[in-house]
Short mmCIF file of C-alpha atoms in Angstrom, two decimals:
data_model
loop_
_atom_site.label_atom_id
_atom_site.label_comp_id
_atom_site.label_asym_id
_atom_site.label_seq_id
_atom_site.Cartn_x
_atom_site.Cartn_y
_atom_site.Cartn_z
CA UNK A 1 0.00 0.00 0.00
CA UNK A 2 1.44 3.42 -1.08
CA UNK A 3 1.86 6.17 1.36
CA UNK A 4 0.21 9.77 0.95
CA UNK A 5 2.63 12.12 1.57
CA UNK A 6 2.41 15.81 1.65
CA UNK A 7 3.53 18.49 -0.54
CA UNK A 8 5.89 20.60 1.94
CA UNK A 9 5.60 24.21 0.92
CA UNK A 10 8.40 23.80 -1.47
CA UNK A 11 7.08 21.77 -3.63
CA UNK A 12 3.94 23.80 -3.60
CA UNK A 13 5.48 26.90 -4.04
CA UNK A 14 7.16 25.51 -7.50
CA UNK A 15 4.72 23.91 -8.72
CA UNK A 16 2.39 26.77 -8.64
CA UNK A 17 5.73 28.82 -10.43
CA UNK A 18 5.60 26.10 -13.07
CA UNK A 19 2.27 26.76 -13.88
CA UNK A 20 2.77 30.32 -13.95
CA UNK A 21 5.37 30.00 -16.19
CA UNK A 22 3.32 27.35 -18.51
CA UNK A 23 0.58 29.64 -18.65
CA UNK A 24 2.79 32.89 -19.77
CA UNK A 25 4.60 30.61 -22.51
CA UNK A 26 0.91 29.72 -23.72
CA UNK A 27 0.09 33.49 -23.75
CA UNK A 28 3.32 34.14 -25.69
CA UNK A 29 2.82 31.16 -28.32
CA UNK A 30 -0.78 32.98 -28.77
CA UNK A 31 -0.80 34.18 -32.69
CA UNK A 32 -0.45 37.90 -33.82
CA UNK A 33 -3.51 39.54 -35.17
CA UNK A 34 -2.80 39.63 -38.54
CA UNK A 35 -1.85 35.52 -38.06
CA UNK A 36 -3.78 33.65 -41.72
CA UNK A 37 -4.70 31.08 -39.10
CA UNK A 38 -6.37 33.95 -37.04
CA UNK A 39 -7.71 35.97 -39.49
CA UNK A 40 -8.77 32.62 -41.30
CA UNK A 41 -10.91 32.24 -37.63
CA UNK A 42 -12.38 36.14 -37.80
CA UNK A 43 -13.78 35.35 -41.38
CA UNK A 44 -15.35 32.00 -40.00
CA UNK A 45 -16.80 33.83 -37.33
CA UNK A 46 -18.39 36.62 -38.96
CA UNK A 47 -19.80 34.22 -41.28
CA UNK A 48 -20.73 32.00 -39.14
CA UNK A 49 -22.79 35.85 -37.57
CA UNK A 50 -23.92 36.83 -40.63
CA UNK A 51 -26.05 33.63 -40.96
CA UNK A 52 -27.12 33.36 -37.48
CA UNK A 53 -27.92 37.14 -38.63
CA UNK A 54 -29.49 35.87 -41.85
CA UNK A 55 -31.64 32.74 -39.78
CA UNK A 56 -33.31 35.26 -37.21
CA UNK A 57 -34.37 37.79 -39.84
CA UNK A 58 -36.06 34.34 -41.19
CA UNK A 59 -37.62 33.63 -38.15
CA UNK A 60 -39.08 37.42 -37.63
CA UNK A 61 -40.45 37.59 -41.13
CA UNK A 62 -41.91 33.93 -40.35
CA UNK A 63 -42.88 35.14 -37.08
CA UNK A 64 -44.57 38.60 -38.32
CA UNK A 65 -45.97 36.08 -41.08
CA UNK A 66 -47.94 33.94 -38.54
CA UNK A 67 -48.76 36.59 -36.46
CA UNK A 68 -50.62 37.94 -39.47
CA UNK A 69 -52.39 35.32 -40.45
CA UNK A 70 -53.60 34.33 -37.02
CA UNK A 71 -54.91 37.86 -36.71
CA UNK A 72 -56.80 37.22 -39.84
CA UNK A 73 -58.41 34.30 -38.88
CA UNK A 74 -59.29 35.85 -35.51
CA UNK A 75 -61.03 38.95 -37.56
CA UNK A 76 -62.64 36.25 -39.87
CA UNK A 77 -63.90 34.38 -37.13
CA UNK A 78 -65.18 37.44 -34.90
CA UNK A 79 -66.82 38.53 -38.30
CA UNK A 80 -68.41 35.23 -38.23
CA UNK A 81 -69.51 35.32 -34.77
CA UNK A 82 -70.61 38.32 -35.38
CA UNK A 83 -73.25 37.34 -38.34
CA UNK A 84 -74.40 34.61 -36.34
CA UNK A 85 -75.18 36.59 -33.45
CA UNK A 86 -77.02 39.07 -35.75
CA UNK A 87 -78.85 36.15 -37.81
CA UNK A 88 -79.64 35.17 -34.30
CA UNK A 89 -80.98 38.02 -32.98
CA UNK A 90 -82.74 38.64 -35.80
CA UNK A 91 -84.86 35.20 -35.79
CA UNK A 92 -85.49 36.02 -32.05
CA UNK A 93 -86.44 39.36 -32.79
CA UNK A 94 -89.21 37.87 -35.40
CA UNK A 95 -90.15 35.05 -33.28
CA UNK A 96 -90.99 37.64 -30.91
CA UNK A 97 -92.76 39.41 -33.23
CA UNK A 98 -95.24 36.43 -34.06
CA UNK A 99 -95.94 35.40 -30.81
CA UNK A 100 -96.95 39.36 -30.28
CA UNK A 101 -98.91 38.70 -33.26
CA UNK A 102 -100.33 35.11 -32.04
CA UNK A 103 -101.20 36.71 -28.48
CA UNK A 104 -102.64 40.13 -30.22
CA UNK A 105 -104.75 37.74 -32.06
CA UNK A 106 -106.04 35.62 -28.81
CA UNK A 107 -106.46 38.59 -27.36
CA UNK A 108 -108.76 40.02 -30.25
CA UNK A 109 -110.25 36.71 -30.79
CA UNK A 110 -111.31 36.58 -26.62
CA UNK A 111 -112.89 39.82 -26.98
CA UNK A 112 -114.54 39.26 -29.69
CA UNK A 113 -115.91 35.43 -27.85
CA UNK A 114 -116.72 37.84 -24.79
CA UNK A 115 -119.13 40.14 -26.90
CA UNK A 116 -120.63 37.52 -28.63
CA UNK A 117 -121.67 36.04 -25.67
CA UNK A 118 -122.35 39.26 -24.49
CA UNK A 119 -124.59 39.99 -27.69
CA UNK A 120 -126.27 36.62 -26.74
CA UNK A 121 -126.51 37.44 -23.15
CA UNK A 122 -128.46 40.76 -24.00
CA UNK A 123 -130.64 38.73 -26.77
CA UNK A 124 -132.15 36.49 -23.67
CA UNK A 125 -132.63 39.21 -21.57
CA UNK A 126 -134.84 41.06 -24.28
CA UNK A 127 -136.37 38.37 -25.27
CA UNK A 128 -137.28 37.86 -21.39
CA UNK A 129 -138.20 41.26 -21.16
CA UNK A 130 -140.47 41.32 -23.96
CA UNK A 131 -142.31 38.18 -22.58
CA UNK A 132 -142.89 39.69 -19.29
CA UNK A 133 -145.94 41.61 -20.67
CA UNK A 134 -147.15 38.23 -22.12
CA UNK A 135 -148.72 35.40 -20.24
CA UNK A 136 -147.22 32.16 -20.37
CA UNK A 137 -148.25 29.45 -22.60
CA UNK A 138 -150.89 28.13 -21.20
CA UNK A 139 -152.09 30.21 -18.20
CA UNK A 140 -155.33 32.86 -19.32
CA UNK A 141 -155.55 35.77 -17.74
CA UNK A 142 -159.39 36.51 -17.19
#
């Protein structure tokens, strides 16, 4: 079984110095601007923008295009709700209409039943009346 020993401070202390060191020889190995293998990257990279560029103005014209069209079908469909309703309304309005007819003409029809029987009504009672002076059929009066 191996073992663990610790780092004294040392061995600590140079090993952090070699990285130091490793990491300024990577930052001095890093290309110059004008590098082809850098600029080579910079024109990758701005293409690689200009169709990420290209893709959302895609998207937004897609996204306008939907947008659009769903607010056409909403106006179409409000337009047709709206007929409905109206057509709607407007057989309500006439079946209101004929049973305001239909109960005008109960109504008129009742009154005219009521004086009919009224005219009858009267009939007996003159008829009554004019056999009061009358005897009854029958029965002299000497």
């Amino acid at each position: 079984m191996a073992i663990y020993r610790e780092k004294d401070i040392f061995e600590r202390r140079n090993a952090a110095n070699e990285a130091k060191k490793a990491l300024l020889a990577r930052f001095k190995a890093k290309p110059a601007a004008d590098d082809p293998k850098v600029l080579a990257r910079q024109e990758e990279r701005r293409k690689i923008l200009e169709a990420r560029a290209i893709r959302d103005a895609e998207k937004q014209k897609l996204k306008q295009e939907r947008l659009a069209r769903e607010a056409a079908e909403k106006a179409a469909r409000e337009a047709e709700e709206a007929r409905l309703r109206a057509e709607a309304e407007a057989k309500a309005a006439e079946e209101a209409r004929i049973r305001a007819a239909e109960e005008a003409e109960r109504i008129a029809n009742e009154l005219s039943d009521e004086a009919a029987r009224k005219a009858k009504r009267d009939a007996r009672y003159a008829a009554r009346k004019a056999r009061v002076g009358r005897a009854p059929p029958g029965f002299s009066a000497r």
